[in-house]
Coordinates of C-alpha atoms and ligand atoms in Angstrom, one line a residue:
M1050 CA 0.0 0.0 0.0
T1051 CA 2.7 2.5 1.0
E1052 CA 4.8 1.7 -2.0
S1053 CA 1.9 1.9 -4.5
R1054 CA 0.8 5.2 -2.9
E1055 CA 4.3 6.6 -3.3
N1056 CA 4.4 5.5 -6.9
F1057 CA 1.1 7.1 -7.5
E1058 CA 2.1 10.4 -5.9
N1059 CA 5.3 10.3 -7.9
L1060 CA 3.4 9.7 -11.1
N1061 CA 1.1 12.8 -10.5
Q1062 CA 4.2 14.9 -9.7
K1063 CA 5.8 13.7 -12.9
L1064 CA 2.6 14.5 -14.9
L1065 CA 2.4 18.0 -13.4
T1066 CA 6.1 18.7 -14.2
F1067 CA 5.5 17.5 -17.7
V1068 CA 2.5 19.8 -18.0
D1069 CA 4.3 22.8 -16.5
N1070 CA 7.2 22.3 -18.9
S1071 CA 4.8 22.0 -21.9
P1072 CA 3.1 25.4 -22.4
T1073 CA 2.6 24.7 -26.1
S1074 CA 2.4 21.6 -28.4
F1075 CA 5.9 22.4 -29.5
H1076 CA 7.2 22.1 -26.0
A1077 CA 5.2 19.0 -25.3
V1078 CA 6.8 17.3 -28.3
D1079 CA 10.2 18.6 -27.3
N1080 CA 9.8 17.1 -23.8
M1081 CA 8.6 13.8 -25.2
K1082 CA 11.7 13.7 -27.5
A1083 CA 14.0 14.1 -24.5
I1084 CA 12.1 11.3 -22.6
L1085 CA 12.2 9.0 -25.6
E1086 CA 15.9 9.7 -26.3
Q1087 CA 16.8 8.9 -22.7
A1088 CA 14.9 5.6 -23.1
G1089 CA 17.1 4.7 -26.1
Y1090 CA 14.8 5.7 -29.0
N1091 CA 16.4 6.7 -32.2
R1092 CA 15.2 9.7 -34.1
L1093 CA 14.1 9.3 -37.7
L1094 CA 13.5 12.1 -40.2
E1095 CA 10.7 12.0 -42.7
G1096 CA 13.0 13.3 -45.4
E1097 CA 15.6 10.6 -45.0
S1098 CA 15.6 6.9 -45.9
W1099 CA 14.6 4.6 -42.9
K1100 CA 16.6 1.6 -42.0
L1101 CA 14.7 -0.3 -39.3
K1102 CA 15.5 -3.5 -37.6
E1103 CA 13.5 -6.0 -35.5
G1104 CA 13.6 -5.0 -31.9
G1105 CA 14.3 -1.4 -32.9
R1106 CA 12.9 1.7 -31.1
Y1107 CA 12.3 4.9 -33.1
Y1108 CA 10.5 8.2 -33.2
V1109 CA 9.7 10.8 -35.8
T1110 CA 8.2 14.3 -35.6
R1111 CA 6.2 16.4 -38.0
N1112 CA 6.2 20.2 -37.7
D1113 CA 7.9 19.8 -34.3
S1114 CA 4.3 19.6 -32.9
S1115 CA 3.3 16.0 -33.7
L1116 CA 5.2 12.9 -32.8
I1117 CA 5.0 9.2 -33.5
A1118 CA 7.2 6.7 -31.7
F1119 CA 7.2 3.0 -32.3
Q1120 CA 8.7 -0.3 -31.0
I1121 CA 9.2 -3.1 -33.5
P1122 CA 9.0 -6.6 -31.9
K1123 CA 12.0 -8.8 -31.9
R1124 CA 10.2 -11.2 -34.3
D1125 CA 7.9 -10.9 -37.3
F1126 CA 4.8 -8.9 -36.3
V1127 CA 1.2 -9.1 -37.4
G1128 CA -0.2 -5.7 -36.8
F1129 CA -0.1 -2.4 -34.9
Q1130 CA -1.2 -1.5 -31.4
I1131 CA -1.7 2.3 -31.5
M1132 CA -2.7 4.9 -28.9
A1133 CA -3.3 8.4 -30.1
S1134 CA -3.7 11.6 -28.2
H1135 CA -3.3 15.3 -28.9
S1136 CA -0.6 17.8 -28.0
D1137 CA -2.5 21.1 -28.4
S1138 CA -4.9 22.9 -26.1
P1139 CA -7.1 25.9 -26.6
A1140 CA -5.2 29.2 -26.1
L1141 CA -4.9 32.8 -27.2
K1142 CA -2.4 33.2 -30.1
I1143 CA -0.4 36.4 -30.7
K1144 CA -1.0 38.1 -34.0
A1145 CA 1.7 39.8 -36.1
N1146 CA 2.3 43.5 -35.3
A1147 CA 0.7 42.7 -31.9
E1148 CA 1.4 45.8 -29.9
I1149 CA -1.5 48.3 -29.4
Q1150 CA -0.9 51.5 -27.6
I1151 CA -3.7 52.9 -25.4
E1152 CA -3.5 56.7 -25.0
K1153 CA 0.3 56.4 -24.9
K1154 CA 0.0 55.0 -21.4
Y1155 CA -0.4 51.3 -21.9
V1156 CA 0.6 48.7 -24.4
K1157 CA -1.6 45.7 -24.9
L1158 CA -1.3 42.8 -27.4
N1159 CA -3.5 41.8 -30.3
V1160 CA -4.4 38.1 -30.0
E1161 CA -6.9 35.7 -31.5
K1162 CA -8.5 32.5 -30.2
Y1163 CA -7.0 29.1 -31.0
G1164 CA -9.7 26.5 -30.4
G1165 CA -12.9 26.6 -28.4
M1166 CA -11.9 27.8 -25.0
L1167 CA -13.8 28.9 -21.9
C1168 CA -12.8 32.6 -21.9
S1169 CA -13.4 33.7 -18.4
P1170 CA -10.6 31.7 -16.7
W1171 CA -8.0 33.5 -18.8
L1172 CA -8.8 36.8 -17.0
D1173 CA -7.2 38.2 -13.9
R1174 CA -4.3 35.8 -13.7
P1175 CA -0.6 36.0 -14.6
L1176 CA 0.1 34.9 -18.2
S1177 CA 3.2 34.6 -20.3
V1178 CA 4.2 33.8 -23.9
A1179 CA 5.6 30.6 -25.4
G1180 CA 5.8 29.0 -28.8
R1181 CA 8.3 29.0 -31.6
I1182 CA 10.0 31.5 -33.8
V1183 CA 11.5 31.1 -37.2
V1184 CA 14.8 32.9 -37.8
R1185 CA 17.0 33.7 -40.7
T1186 CA 20.1 31.6 -40.9
A1187 CA 23.1 31.5 -43.3
E1188 CA 21.5 28.5 -45.1
G1189 CA 17.8 29.5 -44.9
V1190 CA 15.6 29.4 -41.9
A1191 CA 15.5 27.6 -38.6
T1192 CA 13.0 27.1 -35.8
K1193 CA 13.7 27.9 -32.1
L1194 CA 11.4 27.2 -29.1
V1195 CA 10.8 30.1 -26.7
N1196 CA 9.2 30.3 -23.3
V1197 CA 9.3 33.6 -21.5
D1198 CA 9.5 32.0 -18.1
R1199 CA 8.1 34.8 -15.9
D1200 CA 4.8 36.5 -15.2
L1201 CA 4.5 38.9 -18.1
L1202 CA 0.8 39.6 -19.1
I1203 CA -2.7 39.9 -17.6
I1204 CA -6.1 40.3 -19.1
P1205 CA -8.0 42.4 -16.6
N1206 CA -11.7 42.1 -16.1
L1207 CA -13.9 45.1 -16.1
A1208 CA -15.0 46.1 -12.5
I1209 CA -18.5 45.0 -11.5
H1210 CA -19.3 48.7 -10.9
L1211 CA -18.9 49.3 -14.6
N1212 CA -21.1 46.4 -15.7
R1213 CA -23.6 45.6 -12.9
K1214 CA -25.2 42.8 -14.9
V1215 CA -22.1 40.8 -15.6
N1216 CA -23.0 38.0 -13.3
E1217 CA -26.2 37.4 -15.2
G1218 CA -24.1 36.2 -18.2
Y1219 CA -21.5 37.8 -20.4
E1220 CA -20.7 37.4 -24.0
F1221 CA -17.0 37.7 -24.6
N1222 CA -15.9 39.7 -27.6
A1223 CA -12.5 38.2 -28.5
Q1224 CA -11.3 41.4 -30.2
R1225 CA -12.3 43.6 -27.3
D1226 CA -12.2 41.6 -24.1
L1227 CA -9.3 39.2 -24.4
L1228 CA -6.4 41.4 -25.3
P1229 CA -3.7 41.1 -22.6
L1230 CA -2.0 44.1 -20.9
F1231 CA 1.7 44.0 -21.7
G1232 CA 3.1 47.1 -20.0
G1233 CA 3.3 50.9 -19.6
E1234 CA 4.4 53.3 -22.3
K1235 CA 8.0 52.1 -22.2
A1236 CA 6.9 48.6 -23.2
K1237 CA 6.3 49.7 -26.8
D1238 CA 8.4 47.7 -29.2
G1239 CA 9.4 45.4 -26.4
L1240 CA 7.6 42.1 -27.3
L1241 CA 9.9 41.0 -30.1
K1242 CA 13.0 42.3 -28.2
Q1243 CA 12.0 40.1 -25.2
I1244 CA 11.4 37.1 -27.5
A1245 CA 14.7 37.7 -29.3
R1246 CA 16.5 37.9 -25.9
E1247 CA 14.9 34.7 -24.7
A1248 CA 15.8 32.8 -27.9
Q1249 CA 19.3 34.4 -28.0
V1250 CA 18.8 35.6 -31.6
E1251 CA 18.9 39.1 -33.2
E1252 CA 15.5 40.7 -33.3
G1253 CA 16.0 41.5 -37.0
D1254 CA 16.5 37.8 -37.8
I1255 CA 13.0 36.8 -36.6
L1256 CA 11.0 36.2 -39.8
D1257 CA 7.9 34.7 -38.3
T1258 CA 6.4 33.4 -35.0
D1259 CA 3.8 31.0 -33.6
L1260 CA 3.4 32.4 -30.1
F1261 CA 0.7 31.6 -27.6
L1262 CA -0.3 33.0 -24.2
Y1263 CA -0.2 30.4 -21.4
N1264 CA -1.4 30.3 -17.8
R1265 CA 1.4 30.7 -15.4
M1266 CA -0.3 28.8 -12.5
K1267 CA 1.4 25.6 -11.8
G1268 CA -0.4 22.2 -11.5
T1269 CA -1.3 21.0 -8.0
V1270 CA -2.8 18.1 -6.1
L1271 CA -5.9 19.0 -4.0
G1272 CA -8.9 17.7 -2.1
M1273 CA -9.3 16.5 1.6
N1274 CA -7.5 13.3 0.7
N1275 CA -5.6 14.5 -2.3
E1276 CA -8.3 13.1 -4.6
F1277 CA -7.8 15.6 -7.4
I1278 CA -5.2 17.2 -9.6
A1279 CA -5.6 20.6 -11.2
A1280 CA -3.4 22.0 -13.9
P1281 CA -3.5 23.7 -17.3
R1282 CA -3.9 21.6 -20.5
L1283 CA -4.9 18.3 -18.8
D1284 CA -6.9 17.9 -22.0
D1285 CA -5.0 16.3 -23.5
L1286 CA -1.5 16.2 -21.9
Q1287 CA -2.8 13.8 -19.2
C1288 CA -3.4 11.2 -22.0
V1289 CA -0.2 12.2 -23.8
F1290 CA 1.8 11.6 -20.6
G1291 CA -0.2 8.5 -19.6
S1292 CA 0.2 6.8 -23.0
L1293 CA 3.9 7.7 -23.1
M1294 CA 4.6 6.1 -19.7
G1295 CA 2.6 3.0 -20.6
F1296 CA 4.4 2.8 -24.0
L1297 CA 7.8 2.9 -22.3
K1298 CA 6.9 0.1 -20.0
A1299 CA 5.5 -2.2 -22.7
T1300 CA 7.2 -5.2 -24.3
P1301 CA 5.5 -5.8 -27.6
K1302 CA 5.9 -9.3 -29.0
D1303 CA 3.4 -10.0 -31.9
S1304 CA 2.4 -6.4 -32.9
A1305 CA 4.3 -3.2 -33.2
A1306 CA 3.6 -0.6 -30.5
V1307 CA 2.8 2.9 -31.9
L1308 CA 2.6 6.0 -29.7
C1309 CA 0.9 8.8 -31.7
V1310 CA 0.6 12.4 -30.5
L1311 CA -1.0 14.8 -32.9
D1312 CA -1.3 18.6 -33.0
N1313 CA -4.3 20.7 -34.0
E1314 CA -7.1 18.5 -32.6
E1315 CA -8.6 21.7 -31.1
V1316 CA -9.0 23.3 -34.5
G1317 CA -10.4 20.3 -36.4
S1318 CA -7.2 18.3 -37.1
G1319 CA -7.0 19.5 -40.7
T1320 CA -3.3 20.4 -40.9
K1321 CA -0.3 18.5 -42.3
Q1322 CA 0.5 17.2 -38.8
G1323 CA -3.1 16.7 -37.6
A1324 CA -5.2 13.5 -37.3
D1325 CA -6.7 14.2 -40.7
S1326 CA -3.2 14.2 -42.3
T1327 CA -1.2 11.4 -43.8
F1328 CA 1.3 11.4 -40.9
L1329 CA 0.1 8.2 -39.2
R1330 CA -0.6 6.4 -42.5
D1331 CA 2.9 7.4 -43.8
V1332 CA 4.6 6.1 -40.7
L1333 CA 2.8 2.8 -40.7
R1334 CA 3.4 2.3 -44.4
R1335 CA 7.1 3.2 -44.1
I1336 CA 7.5 0.7 -41.2
H1337 CA 6.3 -1.9 -43.6
L1338 CA 8.4 -0.8 -46.5
A1339 CA 11.5 -0.5 -44.4
M1340 CA 10.9 -4.1 -43.1
G1341 CA 10.7 -5.3 -46.7
R1342 CA 6.9 -6.1 -46.6
S1343 CA 4.4 -5.9 -49.4
E1344 CA 1.5 -3.6 -49.9
E1345 CA -0.9 -6.5 -49.3
A1346 CA 0.9 -7.3 -46.0
Y1347 CA 0.3 -3.7 -44.9
I1348 CA -3.5 -4.0 -45.6
M1349 CA -3.5 -7.4 -43.8
A1350 CA -1.7 -5.8 -40.9
L1351 CA -4.4 -3.2 -40.5
A1352 CA -7.0 -5.9 -40.1
S1353 CA -5.0 -7.2 -37.1
S1354 CA -4.4 -3.7 -35.6
F1355 CA -6.2 -1.8 -32.9
M1356 CA -6.2 2.0 -32.1
V1357 CA -7.1 3.7 -28.9
S1358 CA -8.0 7.3 -29.4
A1359 CA -7.3 8.9 -26.0
D1360 CA -8.7 12.3 -25.3
N1361 CA -10.1 13.4 -22.0
A1362 CA -13.8 13.0 -21.1
H1363 CA -16.3 14.9 -19.0
S1364 CA -16.8 13.7 -15.4
I1365 CA -20.1 14.4 -13.6
H1366 CA -20.0 18.0 -12.5
P1367 CA -20.6 18.4 -8.7
N1368 CA -22.8 21.6 -9.2
Q1369 CA -24.6 20.5 -12.4
P1370 CA -24.9 16.7 -12.2
D1371 CA -27.9 16.8 -14.5
K1372 CA -25.8 17.9 -17.5
A1373 CA -24.8 14.3 -18.0
D1374 CA -26.5 11.2 -19.3
P1375 CA -29.0 9.7 -16.8
T1376 CA -27.7 6.2 -16.8
N1377 CA -24.0 6.5 -17.6
R1378 CA -22.3 8.4 -14.9
P1379 CA -18.5 8.8 -15.2
F1380 CA -16.7 10.1 -12.0
M1381 CA -13.1 11.1 -11.4
N1382 CA -11.0 8.4 -9.9
E1383 CA -13.4 5.7 -11.1
G1384 CA -11.3 4.6 -14.1
I1385 CA -10.9 5.1 -17.8
V1386 CA -13.9 6.4 -19.7
I1387 CA -15.1 4.7 -22.9
K1388 CA -16.9 7.2 -25.1
Y1389 CA -19.9 6.2 -27.3
S1390 CA -22.0 8.2 -29.7
A1391 CA -24.7 6.7 -32.0
N1392 CA -23.7 9.1 -34.8
Q1393 CA -20.1 7.9 -34.5
K1394 CA -18.6 11.2 -33.4
Y1395 CA -16.7 8.7 -31.3
T1396 CA -15.4 5.6 -33.1
T1397 CA -16.4 3.1 -30.3
D1398 CA -18.7 0.3 -31.4
A1399 CA -19.6 -2.9 -29.6
V1400 CA -16.5 -4.7 -31.0
S1401 CA -13.9 -2.0 -30.2
G1402 CA -15.6 -1.4 -26.8
A1403 CA -15.5 -5.1 -26.0
L1404 CA -11.8 -5.3 -27.0
F1405 CA -10.8 -2.3 -24.9
K1406 CA -12.8 -3.7 -21.9
S1407 CA -10.8 -6.9 -22.3
V1408 CA -7.6 -4.9 -22.2
C1409 CA -8.8 -3.1 -19.0
D1410 CA -9.8 -6.4 -17.4
R1411 CA -6.4 -7.9 -18.1
A1412 CA -4.7 -4.7 -16.7
E1413 CA -7.0 -4.8 -13.7
V1414 CA -8.0 -1.2 -14.4
P1415 CA -11.6 0.0 -13.8
Y1416 CA -13.5 1.5 -16.7
Q1417 CA -16.7 3.5 -17.1
V1418 CA -18.9 4.7 -19.9
F1419 CA -19.7 8.1 -21.4
F1420 CA -22.7 9.1 -23.6
N1421 CA -23.9 12.6 -24.2
R1422 CA -27.4 13.4 -23.0
S1423 CA -29.7 12.6 -26.0
D1424 CA -30.7 16.3 -26.1
M1425 CA -27.1 17.6 -26.2
L1426 CA -24.4 17.7 -28.8
G1427 CA -21.0 16.7 -27.6
G1428 CA -17.5 17.4 -28.9
S1429 CA -15.6 15.2 -31.3
T1430 CA -12.0 14.0 -31.2
L1431 CA -9.2 12.3 -33.1
G1432 CA -10.5 8.8 -33.6
N1433 CA -13.1 9.2 -36.4
I1434 CA -11.0 11.8 -38.2
S1435 CA -7.9 9.6 -38.2
N1436 CA -10.0 6.6 -39.5
S1437 CA -10.6 8.5 -42.7
Q1438 CA -6.8 8.2 -43.3
V1439 CA -6.0 4.9 -41.7
A1440 CA -9.1 2.8 -41.2
L1441 CA -8.8 0.3 -38.4
N1442 CA -10.6 -1.0 -35.3
T1443 CA -10.7 2.1 -33.0
V1444 CA -12.1 2.9 -29.5
D1445 CA -12.5 6.4 -28.1
I1446 CA -11.6 6.8 -24.5
G1447 CA -10.4 9.5 -22.1
L1448 CA -9.8 10.3 -18.4
P1449 CA -12.6 11.9 -16.6
Q1450 CA -12.2 15.6 -15.9
L1451 CA -14.0 18.9 -15.1
A1452 CA -13.9 22.3 -16.7
M1453 CA -12.6 21.0 -20.1
H1454 CA -11.1 23.8 -22.1
S1455 CA -10.6 26.1 -19.1
C1456 CA -7.0 27.2 -18.8
Y1457 CA -7.0 25.3 -15.5
E1458 CA -8.7 22.0 -15.4
T1459 CA -9.4 19.4 -12.7
A1460 CA -9.0 15.6 -12.9
G1461 CA -8.7 12.6 -10.7
S1462 CA -5.4 11.8 -9.0
K1463 CA -5.8 8.0 -9.5
D1464 CA -6.8 8.0 -13.2
T1465 CA -3.4 8.7 -14.8
A1466 CA -2.1 5.5 -13.3
Y1467 CA -5.0 3.5 -14.7
L1468 CA -4.2 4.8 -18.2
V1469 CA -0.5 4.0 -17.8
R1470 CA -1.4 0.4 -16.8
A1471 CA -4.0 0.0 -19.6
A1472 CA -1.6 1.4 -22.2
Q1473 CA 1.2 -0.9 -21.0
V1474 CA -1.0 -3.9 -21.4
M1475 CA -2.5 -2.7 -24.7
Y1476 CA 1.0 -2.0 -26.2
S1477 CA 2.2 -5.5 -25.1
S1478 CA -0.8 -7.3 -26.5
S1479 CA -1.8 -8.3 -30.0
I1480 CA -5.4 -8.1 -31.2
Q1481 CA -5.6 -10.3 -34.3
G1482 CA -8.5 -10.5 -36.8
A1483 CA -9.8 -14.0 -37.2
G1484 CA -12.6 -13.3 -39.7
D1485 CA -14.7 -10.1 -39.8
G1486 CA -15.9 -9.3 -36.2
T1487 CA -13.9 -12.1 -34.5
Y1488 CA -10.7 -11.3 -32.8
R1489 CA -8.1 -13.2 -30.9
L1490 CA -6.3 -11.4 -28.0
Y1491 CA -2.8 -12.3 -27.1
F1492 CA -1.5 -10.8 -23.9
H1493 CA 2.1 -10.7 -23.0
Q1494 CA 1.9 -8.6 -19.8
Ligands
CO1287 CO1 -9.1 17.0 -26.1

């Protein structure tokens, strides 16, 4: 008990450190690269020929914001065991020529929304800037990550005295209400100077930027008995981190293990590195080509493959419990949530649901079920979008959380460990097609 409790606290601290160090999708991928390299994974580049070997461990990135890592078993393999999550979160993105002077007394920044966020949590709290810049080099251009690691900005609310009705509901105007205060009159022309200083480049060499605001508040463990964690970007860095930890512990034997973390889920996945791109398909095909397998063998492998689309789910809200389905009631700390939707916004069907339940049973991990209320539209996620590129048996799951798309979200302190364990078992297993709708499961852990 003491040991497992220690492990579990340790895991939450590691998750919160990972989240704190990952203010943008670029940083999340950079941190994953460091963890994978330390675990002996070899970097591949999409623009170079791949020489892969049995038992090999590799990773490849696209746009520095999506990453796919894979382990090839020591012997011939039949399919792929994939877990996919997303690296991005809703945020405010800084536009070009961002500085706006207010009566020569203040400087504020011009920003726009990235993704569907809850706006109000972004107000009245210290924020800063992180992302990537692209600089001129002797040979062309190069990318650099930046994170201004100090309290830099704030988006102030309007006092209640100036809008007495605000608590009856407020419609945020992104162009008027969400622009952060950057400084006094001397702050003018300071933003790019600050960014150049952080990145140790000449300001004049900065050709373009992808810079986002982020919440400076660190993640924490809370609740009478430390039941909860709260942090920015738990959707979906909790699944990114949990799947990565499970992947690293796995020992695949009959199927290749594939960790897939994709950018731009929050804006519809339609980018070259998103779930609707060729990235996953290209990587799976290239694994086959590099191992000297035929096109038919690739298609056969997909029939013996399984994908878990892991993106956080809504827990029952303590103040609004009636917002959830009447008979399917997911709670934090009660296990992994399997998501269903009749119109297939989630990919889960009876077959993929049953297969994932079998994995959870084997892992001795609790699971629960999510449906939207029948009179409410829910969100969508990676699974069904990715299936239009690589069609395979897929289940949509997530960890239960509150306040999704706030810049500070709450989740259960036990659930990350459940995902790690389920991912480890899933990645070590093989789910092989034995006729349409019939599958054999081989567990190796
Ligand atoms: Co998500």
